[in-house]
Short mmCIF file of C-alpha atoms in Angstrom, two decimals:
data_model
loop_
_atom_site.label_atom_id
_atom_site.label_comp_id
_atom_site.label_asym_id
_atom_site.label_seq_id
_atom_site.Cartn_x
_atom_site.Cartn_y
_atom_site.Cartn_z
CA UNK A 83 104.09 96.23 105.07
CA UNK A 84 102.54 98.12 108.19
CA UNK A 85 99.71 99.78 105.57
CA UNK A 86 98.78 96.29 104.16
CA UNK A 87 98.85 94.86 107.58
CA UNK A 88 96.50 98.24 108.61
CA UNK A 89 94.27 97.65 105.67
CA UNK A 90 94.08 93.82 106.26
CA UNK A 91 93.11 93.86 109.85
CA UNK A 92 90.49 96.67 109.09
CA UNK A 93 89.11 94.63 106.53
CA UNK A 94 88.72 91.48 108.67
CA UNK A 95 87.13 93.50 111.36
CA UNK A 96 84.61 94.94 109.12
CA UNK A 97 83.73 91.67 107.58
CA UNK A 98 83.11 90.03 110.95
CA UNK A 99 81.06 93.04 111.77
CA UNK A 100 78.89 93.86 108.83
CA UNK A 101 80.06 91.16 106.06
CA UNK A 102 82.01 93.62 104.00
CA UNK A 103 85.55 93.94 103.73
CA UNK A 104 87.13 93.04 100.31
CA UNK A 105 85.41 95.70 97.63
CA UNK A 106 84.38 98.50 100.11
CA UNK A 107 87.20 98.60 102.55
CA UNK A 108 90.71 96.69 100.69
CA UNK A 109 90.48 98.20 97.23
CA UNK A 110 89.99 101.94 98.27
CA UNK A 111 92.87 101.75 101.07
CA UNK A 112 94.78 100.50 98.39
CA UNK A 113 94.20 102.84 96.09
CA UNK A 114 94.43 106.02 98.43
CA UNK A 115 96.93 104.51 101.15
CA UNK A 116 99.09 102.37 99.13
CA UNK A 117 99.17 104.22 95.89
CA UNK A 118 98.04 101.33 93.92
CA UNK A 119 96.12 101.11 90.74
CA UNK A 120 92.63 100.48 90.17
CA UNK A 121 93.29 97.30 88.59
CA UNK A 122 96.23 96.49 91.43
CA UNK A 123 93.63 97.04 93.82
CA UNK A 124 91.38 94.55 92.52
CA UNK A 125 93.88 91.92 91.51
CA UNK A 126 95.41 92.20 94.73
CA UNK A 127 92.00 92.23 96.77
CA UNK A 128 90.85 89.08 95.22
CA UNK A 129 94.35 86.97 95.18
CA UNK A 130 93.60 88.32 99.27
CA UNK A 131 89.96 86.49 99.44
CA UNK A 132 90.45 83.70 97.79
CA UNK A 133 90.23 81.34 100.90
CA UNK A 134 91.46 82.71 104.34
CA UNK A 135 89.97 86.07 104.79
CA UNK A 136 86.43 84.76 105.76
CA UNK A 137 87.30 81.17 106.67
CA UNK A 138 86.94 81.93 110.39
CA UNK A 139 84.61 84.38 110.57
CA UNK A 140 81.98 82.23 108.55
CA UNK A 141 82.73 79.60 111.38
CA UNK A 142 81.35 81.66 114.10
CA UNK A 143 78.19 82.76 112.02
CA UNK A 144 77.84 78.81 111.30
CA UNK A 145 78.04 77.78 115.03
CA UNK A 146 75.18 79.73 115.82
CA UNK A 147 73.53 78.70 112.85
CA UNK A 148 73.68 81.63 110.46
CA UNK A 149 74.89 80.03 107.56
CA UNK A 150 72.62 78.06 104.69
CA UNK A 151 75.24 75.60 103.25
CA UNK A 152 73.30 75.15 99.93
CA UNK A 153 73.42 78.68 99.20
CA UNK A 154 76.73 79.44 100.39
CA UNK A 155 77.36 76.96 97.74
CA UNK A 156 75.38 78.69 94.78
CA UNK A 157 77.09 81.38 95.45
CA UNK A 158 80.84 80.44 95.52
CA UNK A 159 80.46 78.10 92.13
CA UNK A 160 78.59 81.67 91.02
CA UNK A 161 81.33 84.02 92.80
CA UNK A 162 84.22 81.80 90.35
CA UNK A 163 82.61 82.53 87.27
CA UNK A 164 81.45 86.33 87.51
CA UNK A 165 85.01 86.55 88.97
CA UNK A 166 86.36 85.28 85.96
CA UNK A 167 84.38 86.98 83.45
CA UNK A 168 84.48 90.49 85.49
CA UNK A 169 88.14 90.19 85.76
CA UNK A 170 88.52 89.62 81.79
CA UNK A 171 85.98 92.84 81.46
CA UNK A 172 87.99 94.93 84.25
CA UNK A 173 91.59 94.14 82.77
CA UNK A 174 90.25 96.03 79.33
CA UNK A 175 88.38 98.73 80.63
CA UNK A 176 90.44 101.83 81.21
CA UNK A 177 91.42 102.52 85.20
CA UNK A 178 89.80 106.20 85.65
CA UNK A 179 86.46 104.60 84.11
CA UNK A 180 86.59 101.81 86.57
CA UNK A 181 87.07 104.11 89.16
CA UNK A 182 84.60 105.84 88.58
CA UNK A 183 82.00 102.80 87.93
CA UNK A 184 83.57 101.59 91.46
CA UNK A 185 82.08 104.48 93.10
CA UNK A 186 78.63 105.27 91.62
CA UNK A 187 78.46 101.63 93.02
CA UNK A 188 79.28 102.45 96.51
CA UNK A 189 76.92 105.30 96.14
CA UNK A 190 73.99 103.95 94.83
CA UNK A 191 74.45 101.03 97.43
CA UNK A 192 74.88 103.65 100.35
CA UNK A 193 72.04 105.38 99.47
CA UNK A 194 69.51 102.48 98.89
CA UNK A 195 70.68 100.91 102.37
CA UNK A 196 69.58 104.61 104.09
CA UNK A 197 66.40 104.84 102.59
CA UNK A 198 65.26 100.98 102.65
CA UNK A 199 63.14 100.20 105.86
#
């Protein structure tokens, strides 16, 4: 329960800081710390999100006026239904292919953030 804990409070610290947390920080630590299957991972990463892990931090960005309501909006109806349809795509697609789509993701992403202005 200490490792969850670990991976939990990392993940909140690095969504406060630079809005990531879930995908890029929770599923690899549990994967690599915890042992836990690709699919685990995710499962277990969303059941995670699903209301408290940015309730608080989203109130600070909203006090100082960093959040636009209508779009936070979009995107959570949005969010629910790629969720659902990802999840039905995920739980039939073999775990070492996931993995392996999971980081050319993180790559590409990585790489376009370095070289954008």
């Amino acid at each position: 329960m200490f490792i969850a804990a670990a991976i939990g409070l990392t993940a909140g610290v690095f969504s406060g800081l630079l809005g990531i947390g879930g995908g890029i920080i929770m599923i690899p630590a549990l994967v690599f710390f915890m042992g836990y299957s690709q699919h685990l991972a995710q499962g277990t990463t969303l059941a995670a999100m699903v209301l408290p892990i940015g309730l608080l931090a989203a109130a600070e960005y909203y006090k100082q006026g960093n959040v636009n309501i209508p779009s936070a909006v979009i995107i959570a109806v949005s969010f629910v239904l790629g969720g659902f349809f990802g999840a039905k795509i995920a739980l039939v697609t073999d775990a070492s292919i996931l993995k392996k789509i999971f980081a050319v993701f993180l790559i590409a992403i990585g790489i376009r953030m370095l070289i954008s202005r």
